[in-house]
């Protein structure tokens, strides 16, 4: 029997990697719900749509009645909820969209799923899963040592991470109060193909190719744990199928790097593949740090590895090489975005937002 799955945010970066994995590798039938905001791109799921097992519904997850109708009519065995506003800098300059999409939208999806699930027979209820996909940023900032565990207290620093923390608490409350079979995942920084160029790695790749400055916040010492997006997609498919309801699973790549190390590695890889007139490290420019910038994130994925058997297939060097090569090979994907959607300007200004 072909599995029927709803993926919210499925035309975005992580969502589309998941959709491609579910459709192309697992032969599932997937319904994508996506508002198609600036960071979504239908080209991301073109290969999945071409199979006839993937359909896109352009809808707003904040429309609770519509979400309930879609879930009821599609009758999925699984709902994977990834739709979210996700860029920290944009949350600083415009937090309202983050509260609406990440908090109200998650509530809407949970209620739509609960309404559908409550009408299923016992066997269908037992098989149904709702996976809420979140971030390690809800945990706040680590010192020089230690790792984030599933039991780490929440301590969000930005409007983005606060909105995701709120949505995590909603998801867990819907399990505890209503017994809706919810599982939560929290991941480290993702990178890979189809990544919208506002994020660090694609921004640096494209700025470097265009001879522009390579902005590094502060002194570049902030540390992130990097996870190749296809490894994350495989983890999510595993968690929703085998994870225990009510549990949280952290997904990390065990690839800690400072931001400066990441930028320098990209420069060196581009110099090797497409040599220029000067080393691209000379384009690095240190800029004023982001407000509330967490110093270090690092995830302990032992629970996911031991309980469900997941293993990351890429380390940072192999994953970054694949990512750089993808951007070199796919200017037709990113050139229109750079010209008409986001050209690489600094985001994250703190001017107050009008009500």
XYZ file of N, CA, C and O in Angstrom, residues 89-167:
316
model
N 17.778 36.769 10.905
C 17.910 38.195 10.613
C 16.573 38.821 10.245
O 16.242 39.934 10.679
N 15.778 38.123 9.436
C 14.464 38.660 9.067
C 13.551 38.735 10.296
O 12.695 39.615 10.383
N 13.710 37.825 11.250
C 12.870 37.859 12.449
C 13.200 39.058 13.322
O 12.350 39.556 14.063
N 14.436 39.533 13.243
C 14.839 40.689 14.039
C 14.207 41.967 13.490
O 13.706 42.804 14.236
N 14.200 42.083 12.172
C 13.646 43.296 11.570
C 12.134 43.227 11.356
O 11.481 44.253 11.208
N 11.560 42.025 11.361
C 10.117 41.875 11.140
C 9.568 40.644 11.833
O 9.290 39.633 11.183
N 9.391 40.669 13.159
C 9.007 39.461 13.895
C 7.568 39.000 13.705
O 7.255 37.837 13.977
N 6.675 39.872 13.258
C 5.257 39.526 13.227
C 4.977 38.276 12.393
O 4.236 37.376 12.814
N 5.562 38.184 11.189
C 5.329 37.026 10.329
C 5.760 35.734 11.001
O 5.168 34.669 10.771
N 6.782 35.811 11.834
C 7.296 34.620 12.515
C 6.318 34.138 13.574
O 6.107 32.931 13.736
N 5.724 35.080 14.286
C 4.732 34.697 15.294
C 3.504 34.096 14.617
O 2.979 33.058 15.051
N 3.045 34.717 13.565
C 1.839 34.242 12.893
C 2.046 32.865 12.269
O 1.262 31.933 12.493
N 3.099 32.722 11.469
C 3.311 31.453 10.765
C 3.747 30.341 11.713
O 3.192 29.236 11.695
N 4.728 30.621 12.553
C 5.332 29.559 13.355
C 4.481 29.159 14.555
O 4.482 27.985 14.943
N 3.751 30.091 15.118
C 2.925 29.778 16.290
C 1.479 29.493 15.875
O 0.965 28.387 16.094
N 0.836 30.471 15.252
C -0.563 30.271 14.851
C -0.678 29.173 13.795
O -1.609 28.353 13.831
N 0.264 29.144 12.858
C 0.236 28.111 11.825
C 0.387 26.713 12.399
O -0.285 25.764 11.961
N 1.264 26.562 13.383
C 1.431 25.250 14.019
C 0.172 24.847 14.776
O -0.278 23.691 14.707
N -0.419 25.797 15.497
C -1.701 25.521 16.168
C -2.749 25.054 15.156
O -3.479 24.082 15.394
N -2.823 25.739 14.029
C -3.797 25.394 12.991
C -3.586 23.970 12.492
O -4.538 23.196 12.336
N -2.334 23.595 12.249
C -2.041 22.245 11.763
C -2.352 21.189 12.821
O -2.892 20.118 12.515
N -2.001 21.472 14.055
C -2.280 20.519 15.129
C -3.784 20.286 15.291
O -4.236 19.150 15.449
N -4.564 21.362 15.228
C -6.004 21.216 15.375
C -6.621 20.506 14.171
O -7.540 19.689 14.328
N -6.127 20.813 12.967
C -6.622 20.106 11.792
C -6.321 18.625 11.861
O -7.172 17.780 11.528
N -5.111 18.296 12.303
C -4.733 16.887 12.436
C -5.537 16.201 13.530
O -5.972 15.047 13.376
N -5.774 16.907 14.635
C -6.540 16.305 15.740
C -7.978 16.008 15.332
O -8.535 14.949 15.673
N -8.560 16.936 14.581
C -9.932 16.724 14.122
C -10.022 15.489 13.235
O -10.940 14.658 13.388
N -9.071 15.343 12.327
C -9.049 14.177 11.428
C -8.765 12.898 12.201
O -9.469 11.889 12.059
N -7.752 12.936 13.044
C -7.303 11.748 13.779
C -8.389 11.217 14.710
O -8.552 9.993 14.857
N -9.152 12.118 15.314
C -10.171 11.685 16.281
C -11.277 10.861 15.630
O -11.972 10.102 16.311
N -11.431 10.992 14.306
C -12.466 10.234 13.614
C -11.994 8.919 13.020
O -12.784 8.207 12.393
N -10.727 8.575 13.199
C -10.190 7.329 12.645
C -10.556 6.140 13.526
O -10.854 6.289 14.720
N -10.509 4.943 12.924
C -10.709 3.745 13.742
C -9.435 3.470 14.546
O -8.408 4.134 14.372
N -9.485 2.516 15.444
C -8.391 2.288 16.393
C -7.062 1.995 15.695
O -6.014 2.526 16.086
N -7.095 1.156 14.663
C -5.856 0.794 13.969
C -5.267 1.998 13.235
O -4.047 2.220 13.242
N -6.129 2.790 12.589
C -5.664 3.976 11.873
C -5.127 5.025 12.844
O -4.118 5.694 12.559
N -5.777 5.148 13.995
C -5.274 6.072 15.010
C -3.877 5.682 15.472
O -2.997 6.526 15.651
N -3.678 4.395 15.682
C -2.389 3.921 16.185
C -1.278 4.127 15.164
O -0.115 4.334 15.530
N -1.622 4.102 13.886
C -0.619 4.219 12.832
C -0.290 5.668 12.482
O 0.775 5.951 11.941
N -1.199 6.586 12.794
C -1.034 7.984 12.379
C 0.094 8.656 13.159
O 0.297 8.396 14.346
N 0.845 9.556 12.472
C 1.880 10.347 13.134
C 1.868 11.789 12.625
O 1.623 12.040 11.436
N 2.169 12.705 13.540
C 2.357 14.125 13.218
C 3.758 14.482 13.673
O 4.066 14.434 14.877
N 4.632 14.828 12.722
C 5.999 15.213 13.058
C 6.134 16.724 12.968
O 5.931 17.316 11.902
N 6.492 17.336 14.074
C 6.751 18.773 14.118
C 8.262 18.983 14.037
O 9.011 18.531 14.907
N 8.704 19.677 12.992
C 10.136 19.836 12.723
C 10.593 21.196 13.232
O 10.064 22.237 12.833
N 11.602 21.183 14.100
C 12.048 22.414 14.741
C 13.573 22.546 14.657
O 14.221 21.887 13.854
N 14.127 23.387 15.502
C 15.513 23.814 15.399
C 16.236 23.713 16.737
O 15.603 23.783 17.803
N 17.559 23.602 16.681
C 18.345 23.607 17.917
C 18.414 24.998 18.537
O 18.827 25.156 19.690
N 18.003 26.024 17.793
C 18.085 27.384 18.316
C 17.152 27.620 19.501
O 17.331 28.588 20.257
N 16.169 26.734 19.689
C 15.273 26.879 20.848
C 16.032 26.703 22.163
O 15.581 27.184 23.204
N 17.176 26.033 22.109
C 17.939 25.758 23.326
C 18.814 26.935 23.765
O 19.394 26.902 24.845
N 18.948 27.946 22.913
C 19.784 29.080 23.261
C 21.238 28.858 22.880
O 21.538 28.226 21.864
N 22.155 29.355 23.681
C 23.576 29.332 23.341
C 24.352 28.442 24.297
O 24.138 28.475 25.514
N 25.256 27.655 23.729
C 26.156 26.824 24.521
C 27.445 27.585 24.830
O 27.869 28.453 24.069
N 28.084 27.215 25.922
C 29.425 27.689 26.200
C 30.428 26.913 25.366
O 30.069 26.229 24.404
N 31.696 26.967 25.722
C 32.725 26.282 24.918
C 32.617 24.761 24.935
O 33.130 24.086 24.042
N 31.954 24.204 25.947
C 31.815 22.756 26.022
C 30.369 22.331 26.102
O 29.459 23.148 26.238
N 30.143 21.004 25.985
C 28.810 20.458 26.124
C 28.051 20.398 24.814
O 28.484 20.952 23.794
N 26.916 19.695 24.836
C 26.074 19.507 23.661
C 24.617 19.700 24.047
O 24.237 19.538 25.211
N 23.780 20.027 23.056
C 22.340 20.053 23.275
C 21.813 18.622 23.311
O 22.071 17.821 22.409
N 21.036 18.309 24.337
C 20.348 17.030 24.449
C 18.839 17.288 24.371
O 18.390 18.426 24.480
N 18.094 16.226 24.211
C 16.639 16.377 24.130
C 16.045 16.960 25.409
O 14.950 17.522 25.387
N 16.770 16.853 26.512
C 16.287 17.367 27.800
C 16.854 18.744 28.141
O 16.572 19.275 29.224
N 17.626 19.337 27.241
C 18.183 20.666 27.495
C 17.052 21.686 27.652
O 16.143 21.728 26.824
N 17.085 22.500 28.700
C 16.025 23.517 28.871
C 16.008 24.513 27.712
O 17.053 24.829 27.144
N 14.836 24.998 27.391
C 14.696 25.981 26.314
C 15.148 27.359 26.794
O 14.834 27.779 27.912
N 15.845 28.085 25.941
C 16.329 29.425 26.273
C 16.527 30.232 24.990
O 17.637 30.651 24.667
N 15.448 30.455 24.217
C 15.605 31.092 22.908
C 16.054 32.548 23.015
O 15.704 33.252 23.962
N 16.818 32.997 21.997
C 17.397 34.336 22.022
C 16.794 35.298 21.019
O 16.820 36.508 21.242
N 16.294 34.804 19.905
C 15.797 35.664 18.827
C 14.290 35.510 18.685
O 13.702 34.537 19.173
N 13.636 36.462 18.009
C 12.214 36.263 17.725
C 11.956 34.955 16.979
O 10.946 34.286 17.239
N 12.841 34.587 16.058
C 12.681 33.313 15.346
C 12.699 32.139 16.312
O 11.784 31.306 16.337
N 13.752 32.028 17.111
C 13.864 30.860 17.991
C 12.771 30.858 19.058
O 12.297 29.790 19.464
N 12.338 32.046 19.492
C 11.231 32.101 20.456
C 9.937 31.586 19.835
O 9.157 30.872 20.482
N 9.702 31.928 18.563
C 8.490 31.445 17.892
C 8.537 29.931 17.701
O 7.520 29.253 17.818
N 9.721 29.396 17.413
C 9.848 27.948 17.265
C 9.716 27.246 18.615
O 9.136 26.152 18.704
N 10.240 27.844 19.649
C 10.083 27.264 20.983
C 8.605 27.183 21.358
O 8.135 26.172 21.893
N 7.875 28.251 21.061
C 6.434 28.242 21.344
C 5.731 27.135 20.576
O 4.866 26.428 21.128
N 6.099 26.958 19.316
C 5.449 25.919 18.510
C 5.808 24.522 19.007
O 4.972 23.612 18.987
